[in-house]
Amino acid sequence: KIHLDEHPVTVKADFQHHVDGVTCVALSTEMQRMATGGTDGRVVIYELKTLKVDHIETSFWNVIAAVDFFHKWNALAVADQGGVISLWCQQWTMLVQITSRQDLNSISRG
């Protein structure tokens, strides 16, 4: 839930697209998006102005540990507790998935 720090508390938005709790949130004013990751392994992307769902990604097997936007590439990075890091373009297709140090080394050399 999003609310202002006022009394009484007024709920401004209630996000019900995760089965369980939300573990992380990222905002991008440049991309006009907000992303949430959850214990259900979902990443939900919202339009920032309307808070309507833009995309729900359910391909993760583990709890989402972190989400962050990379404006240089118009992309979203997602890390899960299983050690997988993935980078998603703004059309919400996966650009790259890193599952090991070897994967990371090959990307940094390329």
C-alpha positions as a LaTeX table, in Angstrom:
\begin{tabular}{lrrr}
\hline
Residue & $x$ (\AA) & $y$ (\AA) & $z$ (\AA) \\
\hline
Lys1 & 0.00 & 0.00 & 0.00 \\
Ile2 & 1.12 & 3.55 & $-0.66$ \\
His3 & $-0.05$ & 6.29 & 1.64 \\
Leu4 & 0.90 & 9.80 & 2.61 \\
Asp5 & 2.30 & 10.51 & 6.03 \\
Glu6 & $-0.86$ & 12.23 & 7.22 \\
His7 & $-3.37$ & 11.70 & 9.99 \\
Pro8 & $-5.62$ & 9.90 & 9.54 \\
Val9 & $-3.65$ & 7.74 & 7.10 \\
Thr10 & $-5.19$ & 7.85 & 3.62 \\
Val11 & $-4.32$ & 4.98 & 1.28 \\
Lys12 & $-3.36$ & 6.35 & $-2.16$ \\
Ala13 & $-2.75$ & 2.99 & $-3.86$ \\
Asp14 & $-3.11$ & $-0.67$ & $-2.96$ \\
Phe15 & $-1.09$ & $-3.19$ & $-4.96$ \\
Gln16 & $-2.73$ & $-6.59$ & $-5.11$ \\
His17 & $-0.79$ & $-8.21$ & $-7.93$ \\
His18 & 1.56 & $-10.21$ & $-5.71$ \\
Val19 & 0.36 & $-13.44$ & $-4.12$ \\
Asp20 & 2.57 & $-12.81$ & $-1.08$ \\
Gly21 & 4.53 & $-9.82$ & 0.23 \\
Val22 & 6.57 & $-7.26$ & $-1.68$ \\
Thr23 & 10.33 & $-7.44$ & $-1.05$ \\
Cys24 & 11.63 & $-4.56$ & $-3.19$ \\
Val25 & 10.51 & $-1.50$ & $-5.14$ \\
Ala26 & 12.15 & 0.68 & $-7.80$ \\
Leu27 & 10.91 & 3.89 & $-9.41$ \\
Ser28 & 11.94 & 5.44 & $-12.70$ \\
Thr29 & 10.70 & 8.92 & $-13.46$ \\
Glu30 & 12.61 & 8.79 & $-16.78$ \\
Met31 & 10.80 & 5.62 & $-17.90$ \\
Gln32 & 7.60 & 6.53 & $-16.02$ \\
Arg33 & 7.50 & 3.07 & $-14.42$ \\
Met34 & 7.52 & 1.47 & $-10.98$ \\
Ala35 & 8.61 & $-2.13$ & $-10.43$ \\
Thr36 & 7.91 & $-4.35$ & $-7.44$ \\
Gly37 & 9.44 & $-7.74$ & $-6.66$ \\
Gly38 & 7.91 & $-10.21$ & $-4.27$ \\
Thr39 & 8.21 & $-13.36$ & $-2.23$ \\
Asp40 & 5.99 & $-15.01$ & $-4.85$ \\
Gly41 & 8.78 & $-14.72$ & $-7.46$ \\
Arg42 & 6.84 & $-12.14$ & $-9.47$ \\
Val43 & 7.97 & $-8.81$ & $-10.83$ \\
Val44 & 5.13 & $-6.37$ & $-11.46$ \\
Ile45 & 5.67 & $-3.25$ & $-13.56$ \\
Tyr46 & 3.28 & $-0.32$ & $-13.22$ \\
Glu47 & 2.79 & 2.87 & $-15.20$ \\
Leu48 & 3.94 & 5.52 & $-12.74$ \\
Lys49 & 1.24 & 8.14 & $-13.41$ \\
Thr50 & $-1.79$ & 5.84 & $-13.38$ \\
Leu51 & $-0.41$ & 2.94 & $-11.27$ \\
Lys52 & $-2.00$ & 0.54 & $-13.78$ \\
Val53 & $-0.18$ & $-2.72$ & $-14.42$ \\
Asp54 & 2.04 & $-2.62$ & $-17.50$ \\
His55 & 3.45 & $-6.16$ & $-17.16$ \\
Ile56 & 3.65 & $-9.07$ & $-14.73$ \\
Glu57 & 6.66 & $-11.38$ & $-15.08$ \\
Thr58 & 6.22 & $-14.81$ & $-13.52$ \\
Ser59 & 9.25 & $-16.66$ & $-14.92$ \\
Phe60 & 11.28 & $-16.51$ & $-11.69$ \\
Trp61 & 11.64 & $-19.54$ & $-9.39$ \\
Asn62 & 12.84 & $-17.71$ & $-6.28$ \\
Val63 & 12.02 & $-14.73$ & $-4.09$ \\
Ile64 & 12.91 & $-11.46$ & $-5.82$ \\
Ala65 & 15.74 & $-9.80$ & $-3.90$ \\
Ala66 & 16.19 & $-6.57$ & $-5.88$ \\
Val67 & 14.87 & $-4.58$ & $-8.83$ \\
Asp68 & 16.46 & $-1.47$ & $-10.31$ \\
Phe69 & 16.08 & 0.56 & $-13.51$ \\
Phe70 & 19.02 & 1.27 & $-15.85$ \\
His71 & 18.08 & 4.41 & $-17.74$ \\
Lys72 & 21.08 & 4.25 & $-20.08$ \\
Trp73 & 19.61 & 1.07 & $-21.62$ \\
Asn74 & 15.89 & 1.65 & $-20.83$ \\
Ala75 & 16.05 & $-1.61$ & $-18.92$ \\
Leu76 & 15.16 & $-3.22$ & $-15.61$ \\
Ala77 & 17.60 & $-5.39$ & $-13.67$ \\
Val78 & 16.15 & $-8.15$ & $-11.47$ \\
Ala79 & 18.02 & $-10.30$ & $-8.94$ \\
Asp80 & 16.48 & $-13.27$ & $-7.17$ \\
Gln81 & 17.56 & $-15.15$ & $-4.06$ \\
Gly82 & 18.62 & $-18.12$ & $-6.18$ \\
Gly83 & 21.54 & $-16.06$ & $-7.48$ \\
Val84 & 20.10 & $-15.25$ & $-10.91$ \\
Ile85 & 20.41 & $-11.71$ & $-12.28$ \\
Ser86 & 18.50 & $-10.76$ & $-15.42$ \\
Leu87 & 18.21 & $-7.62$ & $-17.50$ \\
Trp88 & 14.89 & $-6.81$ & $-19.20$ \\
Cys89 & 14.27 & $-4.25$ & $-21.96$ \\
Gln90 & 11.33 & $-1.84$ & $-21.80$ \\
Gln91 & 9.18 & $-4.19$ & $-23.91$ \\
Trp92 & 9.72 & $-6.61$ & $-20.98$ \\
Thr93 & 11.66 & $-9.24$ & $-22.86$ \\
Met94 & 14.84 & $-10.62$ & $-21.30$ \\
Leu95 & 18.09 & $-9.25$ & $-22.72$ \\
Val96 & 20.52 & $-11.32$ & $-20.65$ \\
Gln97 & 20.51 & $-13.72$ & $-17.72$ \\
Ile98 & 23.50 & $-14.21$ & $-15.44$ \\
Thr99 & 23.57 & $-17.36$ & $-13.34$ \\
Ser100 & 27.27 & $-17.68$ & $-12.51$ \\
Arg101 & 30.51 & $-15.74$ & $-12.18$ \\
Gln102 & 31.55 & $-17.22$ & $-15.53$ \\
Asp103 & 28.47 & $-15.67$ & $-17.18$ \\
Leu104 & 29.36 & $-12.31$ & $-15.62$ \\
Asn105 & 32.96 & $-12.51$ & $-16.80$ \\
Ser106 & 31.92 & $-13.34$ & $-20.37$ \\
Ile107 & 29.55 & $-10.35$ & $-20.45$ \\
Ser108 & 32.16 & $-7.92$ & $-19.12$ \\
Arg109 & 34.65 & $-9.08$ & $-21.78$ \\
Gly110 & 32.12 & $-8.90$ & $-24.61$ \\
\hline
\end{tabular}
